JSON list of C-alpha atoms in Angstrom, two decimals:
[
{"chain": "D", "resi": 169, "resn": "UNK", "atom": "CA", "xyz": [94.50, 101.81, 119.35]},
{"chain": "D", "resi": 170, "resn": "UNK", "atom": "CA", "xyz": [97.89, 103.21, 118.32]},
{"chain": "D", "resi": 171, "resn": "UNK", "atom": "CA", "xyz": [99.13, 99.67, 117.79]},
{"chain": "D", "resi": 172, "resn": "UNK", "atom": "CA", "xyz": [96.24, 98.90, 115.46]},
{"chain": "D", "resi": 173, "resn": "UNK", "atom": "CA", "xyz": [96.85, 102.04, 113.41]},
{"chain": "D", "resi": 174, "resn": "UNK", "atom": "CA", "xyz": [100.56, 101.21, 113.17]},
{"chain": "D", "resi": 175, "resn": "UNK", "atom": "CA", "xyz": [99.82, 97.65, 112.01]},
{"chain": "D", "resi": 176, "resn": "UNK", "atom": "CA", "xyz": [97.32, 98.92, 109.42]},
{"chain": "D", "resi": 177, "resn": "UNK", "atom": "CA", "xyz": [99.81, 101.48, 108.10]},
{"chain": "D", "resi": 178, "resn": "UNK", "atom": "CA", "xyz": [102.57, 98.89, 107.94]},
{"chain": "D", "resi": 179, "resn": "UNK", "atom": "CA", "xyz": [100.30, 96.48, 106.08]},
{"chain": "D", "resi": 180, "resn": "UNK", "atom": "CA", "xyz": [99.23, 99.20, 103.62]},
{"chain": "D", "resi": 181, "resn": "UNK", "atom": "CA", "xyz": [102.87, 100.15, 103.02]},
{"chain": "D", "resi": 182, "resn": "UNK", "atom": "CA", "xyz": [103.79, 96.55, 102.23]},
{"chain": "D", "resi": 183, "resn": "UNK", "atom": "CA", "xyz": [100.95, 96.28, 99.76]},
{"chain": "D", "resi": 184, "resn": "UNK", "atom": "CA", "xyz": [101.99, 99.42, 97.88]},
{"chain": "D", "resi": 185, "resn": "UNK", "atom": "CA", "xyz": [105.63, 98.33, 97.43]},
{"chain": "D", "resi": 186, "resn": "UNK", "atom": "CA", "xyz": [105.00, 94.70, 96.55]},
{"chain": "D", "resi": 187, "resn": "UNK", "atom": "CA", "xyz": [105.24, 93.78, 92.89]},
{"chain": "D", "resi": 188, "resn": "UNK", "atom": "CA", "xyz": [102.29, 91.83, 91.58]},
{"chain": "D", "resi": 189, "resn": "UNK", "atom": "CA", "xyz": [102.10, 89.07, 89.03]},
{"chain": "D", "resi": 190, "resn": "UNK", "atom": "CA", "xyz": [100.47, 91.62, 86.72]},
{"chain": "D", "resi": 191, "resn": "UNK", "atom": "CA", "xyz": [103.48, 93.93, 87.12]},
{"chain": "D", "resi": 192, "resn": "UNK", "atom": "CA", "xyz": [105.78, 91.12, 86.03]},
{"chain": "D", "resi": 193, "resn": "UNK", "atom": "CA", "xyz": [103.51, 90.16, 83.15]},
{"chain": "D", "resi": 194, "resn": "UNK", "atom": "CA", "xyz": [103.31, 93.76, 81.90]},
{"chain": "D", "resi": 195, "resn": "UNK", "atom": "CA", "xyz": [107.07, 94.15, 82.17]},
{"chain": "D", "resi": 196, "resn": "UNK", "atom": "CA", "xyz": [107.62, 90.93, 80.25]},
{"chain": "D", "resi": 197, "resn": "UNK", "atom": "CA", "xyz": [105.15, 91.98, 77.54]},
{"chain": "D", "resi": 198, "resn": "UNK", "atom": "CA", "xyz": [107.06, 95.27, 77.17]},
{"chain": "D", "resi": 199, "resn": "UNK", "atom": "CA", "xyz": [110.37, 93.39, 76.95]},
{"chain": "D", "resi": 200, "resn": "UNK", "atom": "CA", "xyz": [109.02, 91.06, 74.26]},
{"chain": "D", "resi": 201, "resn": "UNK", "atom": "CA", "xyz": [107.49, 93.90, 72.23]},
{"chain": "D", "resi": 202, "resn": "UNK", "atom": "CA", "xyz": [110.75, 95.86, 72.43]},
{"chain": "D", "resi": 203, "resn": "UNK", "atom": "CA", "xyz": [112.80, 92.76, 71.63]},
{"chain": "D", "resi": 204, "resn": "UNK", "atom": "CA", "xyz": [110.71, 91.96, 68.55]},
{"chain": "D", "resi": 205, "resn": "UNK", "atom": "CA", "xyz": [111.12, 95.58, 67.39]},
{"chain": "D", "resi": 206, "resn": "UNK", "atom": "CA", "xyz": [114.88, 95.31, 68.06]},
{"chain": "D", "resi": 207, "resn": "UNK", "atom": "CA", "xyz": [114.56, 98.31, 70.38]},
{"chain": "D", "resi": 208, "resn": "UNK", "atom": "CA", "xyz": [117.31, 97.76, 72.95]},
{"chain": "D", "resi": 209, "resn": "UNK", "atom": "CA", "xyz": [116.96, 101.31, 74.25]},
{"chain": "D", "resi": 210, "resn": "UNK", "atom": "CA", "xyz": [113.37, 100.72, 75.36]},
{"chain": "D", "resi": 211, "resn": "UNK", "atom": "CA", "xyz": [114.41, 97.62, 77.32]},
{"chain": "D", "resi": 212, "resn": "UNK", "atom": "CA", "xyz": [117.45, 99.42, 78.73]},
{"chain": "D", "resi": 213, "resn": "UNK", "atom": "CA", "xyz": [115.20, 102.24, 79.95]},
{"chain": "D", "resi": 214, "resn": "UNK", "atom": "CA", "xyz": [113.38, 99.69, 82.12]},
{"chain": "D", "resi": 215, "resn": "UNK", "atom": "CA", "xyz": [116.64, 98.75, 83.89]},
{"chain": "D", "resi": 216, "resn": "UNK", "atom": "CA", "xyz": [117.44, 100.08, 87.35]},
{"chain": "D", "resi": 217, "resn": "UNK", "atom": "CA", "xyz": [120.52, 102.32, 87.60]},
{"chain": "D", "resi": 218, "resn": "UNK", "atom": "CA", "xyz": [122.55, 99.43, 89.06]},
{"chain": "D", "resi": 219, "resn": "UNK", "atom": "CA", "xyz": [121.54, 97.09, 86.24]},
{"chain": "D", "resi": 220, "resn": "UNK", "atom": "CA", "xyz": [122.30, 99.76, 83.63]},
{"chain": "D", "resi": 221, "resn": "UNK", "atom": "CA", "xyz": [125.79, 100.06, 85.11]},
{"chain": "D", "resi": 222, "resn": "UNK", "atom": "CA", "xyz": [126.43, 96.30, 85.04]},
{"chain": "D", "resi": 223, "resn": "UNK", "atom": "CA", "xyz": [124.62, 95.57, 81.75]},
{"chain": "D", "resi": 224, "resn": "UNK", "atom": "CA", "xyz": [125.46, 98.44, 79.38]},
{"chain": "D", "resi": 225, "resn": "UNK", "atom": "CA", "xyz": [123.36, 99.31, 76.35]},
{"chain": "D", "resi": 226, "resn": "UNK", "atom": "CA", "xyz": [125.93, 98.03, 73.84]},
{"chain": "D", "resi": 227, "resn": "UNK", "atom": "CA", "xyz": [125.94, 94.61, 75.54]},
{"chain": "D", "resi": 228, "resn": "UNK", "atom": "CA", "xyz": [122.12, 94.54, 75.44]},
{"chain": "D", "resi": 229, "resn": "UNK", "atom": "CA", "xyz": [122.11, 95.50, 71.75]},
{"chain": "D", "resi": 230, "resn": "UNK", "atom": "CA", "xyz": [124.55, 92.67, 71.01]},
{"chain": "D", "resi": 231, "resn": "UNK", "atom": "CA", "xyz": [122.34, 90.21, 72.92]},
{"chain": "D", "resi": 232, "resn": "UNK", "atom": "CA", "xyz": [119.23, 91.32, 71.01]},
{"chain": "D", "resi": 233, "resn": "UNK", "atom": "CA", "xyz": [120.95, 91.14, 67.62]},
{"chain": "D", "resi": 234, "resn": "UNK", "atom": "CA", "xyz": [122.44, 87.68, 68.25]},
{"chain": "D", "resi": 235, "resn": "UNK", "atom": "CA", "xyz": [119.27, 86.23, 69.76]},
{"chain": "D", "resi": 236, "resn": "UNK", "atom": "CA", "xyz": [117.07, 87.60, 66.97]},
{"chain": "D", "resi": 237, "resn": "UNK", "atom": "CA", "xyz": [119.42, 86.10, 64.36]},
{"chain": "D", "resi": 238, "resn": "UNK", "atom": "CA", "xyz": [119.60, 82.73, 66.13]},
{"chain": "D", "resi": 239, "resn": "UNK", "atom": "CA", "xyz": [116.02, 82.32, 67.32]},
{"chain": "D", "resi": 240, "resn": "UNK", "atom": "CA", "xyz": [113.81, 84.84, 65.60]},
{"chain": "D", "resi": 241, "resn": "UNK", "atom": "CA", "xyz": [111.08, 86.85, 67.26]},
{"chain": "D", "resi": 242, "resn": "UNK", "atom": "CA", "xyz": [109.51, 85.92, 70.58]},
{"chain": "D", "resi": 243, "resn": "UNK", "atom": "CA", "xyz": [105.89, 84.84, 70.45]},
{"chain": "D", "resi": 244, "resn": "UNK", "atom": "CA", "xyz": [104.66, 83.77, 73.88]},
{"chain": "D", "resi": 245, "resn": "UNK", "atom": "CA", "xyz": [105.81, 83.17, 77.44]},
{"chain": "D", "resi": 246, "resn": "UNK", "atom": "CA", "xyz": [104.91, 81.02, 80.41]},
{"chain": "D", "resi": 247, "resn": "UNK", "atom": "CA", "xyz": [105.78, 81.61, 84.05]},
{"chain": "D", "resi": 248, "resn": "UNK", "atom": "CA", "xyz": [107.91, 78.78, 85.43]},
{"chain": "D", "resi": 249, "resn": "UNK", "atom": "CA", "xyz": [108.93, 79.55, 89.02]},
{"chain": "D", "resi": 250, "resn": "UNK", "atom": "CA", "xyz": [110.71, 81.98, 91.32]},
{"chain": "D", "resi": 251, "resn": "UNK", "atom": "CA", "xyz": [113.97, 80.06, 91.62]},
{"chain": "D", "resi": 252, "resn": "UNK", "atom": "CA", "xyz": [116.64, 82.78, 91.62]},
{"chain": "D", "resi": 253, "resn": "UNK", "atom": "CA", "xyz": [114.19, 85.30, 90.23]},
{"chain": "D", "resi": 254, "resn": "UNK", "atom": "CA", "xyz": [110.96, 85.20, 88.26]},
{"chain": "D", "resi": 255, "resn": "UNK", "atom": "CA", "xyz": [111.72, 82.65, 85.56]},
{"chain": "D", "resi": 256, "resn": "UNK", "atom": "CA", "xyz": [109.80, 82.59, 82.29]},
{"chain": "D", "resi": 257, "resn": "UNK", "atom": "CA", "xyz": [109.97, 80.17, 79.39]},
{"chain": "D", "resi": 258, "resn": "UNK", "atom": "CA", "xyz": [109.84, 82.30, 76.25]},
{"chain": "D", "resi": 259, "resn": "UNK", "atom": "CA", "xyz": [109.00, 80.72, 72.90]},
{"chain": "D", "resi": 260, "resn": "UNK", "atom": "CA", "xyz": [110.56, 82.06, 69.73]},
{"chain": "D", "resi": 261, "resn": "UNK", "atom": "CA", "xyz": [110.17, 81.22, 66.07]},
{"chain": "D", "resi": 262, "resn": "UNK", "atom": "CA", "xyz": [112.76, 78.44, 66.25]},
{"chain": "D", "resi": 263, "resn": "UNK", "atom": "CA", "xyz": [113.56, 77.68, 69.89]},
{"chain": "D", "resi": 264, "resn": "UNK", "atom": "CA", "xyz": [112.94, 78.85, 73.46]},
{"chain": "D", "resi": 265, "resn": "UNK", "atom": "CA", "xyz": [114.92, 80.50, 76.23]},
{"chain": "D", "resi": 266, "resn": "UNK", "atom": "CA", "xyz": [114.46, 81.02, 79.93]},
{"chain": "D", "resi": 267, "resn": "UNK", "atom": "CA", "xyz": [114.46, 84.68, 80.94]},
{"chain": "D", "resi": 268, "resn": "UNK", "atom": "CA", "xyz": [114.96, 85.54, 84.60]},
{"chain": "D", "resi": 269, "resn": "UNK", "atom": "CA", "xyz": [113.86, 88.97, 85.81]},
{"chain": "D", "resi": 270, "resn": "UNK", "atom": "CA", "xyz": [113.38, 90.78, 89.10]},
{"chain": "D", "resi": 271, "resn": "UNK", "atom": "CA", "xyz": [111.62, 94.07, 89.73]},
{"chain": "D", "resi": 272, "resn": "UNK", "atom": "CA", "xyz": [112.37, 96.77, 92.28]},
{"chain": "D", "resi": 273, "resn": "UNK", "atom": "CA", "xyz": [109.58, 98.47, 94.25]},
{"chain": "D", "resi": 274, "resn": "UNK", "atom": "CA", "xyz": [109.47, 101.19, 91.57]},
{"chain": "D", "resi": 275, "resn": "UNK", "atom": "CA", "xyz": [109.07, 98.43, 88.91]},
{"chain": "D", "resi": 276, "resn": "UNK", "atom": "CA", "xyz": [112.53, 98.81, 87.40]},
{"chain": "D", "resi": 277, "resn": "UNK", "atom": "CA", "xyz": [114.36, 95.67, 86.30]},
{"chain": "D", "resi": 278, "resn": "UNK", "atom": "CA", "xyz": [117.06, 94.71, 88.78]},
{"chain": "D", "resi": 279, "resn": "UNK", "atom": "CA", "xyz": [117.77, 91.36, 87.16]},
{"chain": "D", "resi": 280, "resn": "UNK", "atom": "CA", "xyz": [117.78, 90.42, 83.48]},
{"chain": "D", "resi": 281, "resn": "UNK", "atom": "CA", "xyz": [119.47, 87.14, 82.60]},
{"chain": "D", "resi": 282, "resn": "UNK", "atom": "CA", "xyz": [118.90, 84.14, 80.37]},
{"chain": "D", "resi": 283, "resn": "UNK", "atom": "CA", "xyz": [119.47, 80.48, 81.01]}
]
């Protein structure tokens, strides 16, 4: 009986810390909304502490400014695969990019790169 309880608790714990497709979709929607508003701070606030340290706010602001100038606002996204992270094809007014993100158990971004 103790074994069964332990297995149930372990299973429940894994469910509560696993990120869902909806978590990724919501995070990506927030990124796109913030990007289109040129609000780097709002995106930066979604970064984990480690990502904030390696990808400072000024670097993120420069990325947003350059990408908005080159490609315009983002309009839609499509999930591609999980090769090296959750990869999304993001359409903009004039082109597209691939954004790769990863989420921690507390739904903070631990990876934020483009290809």
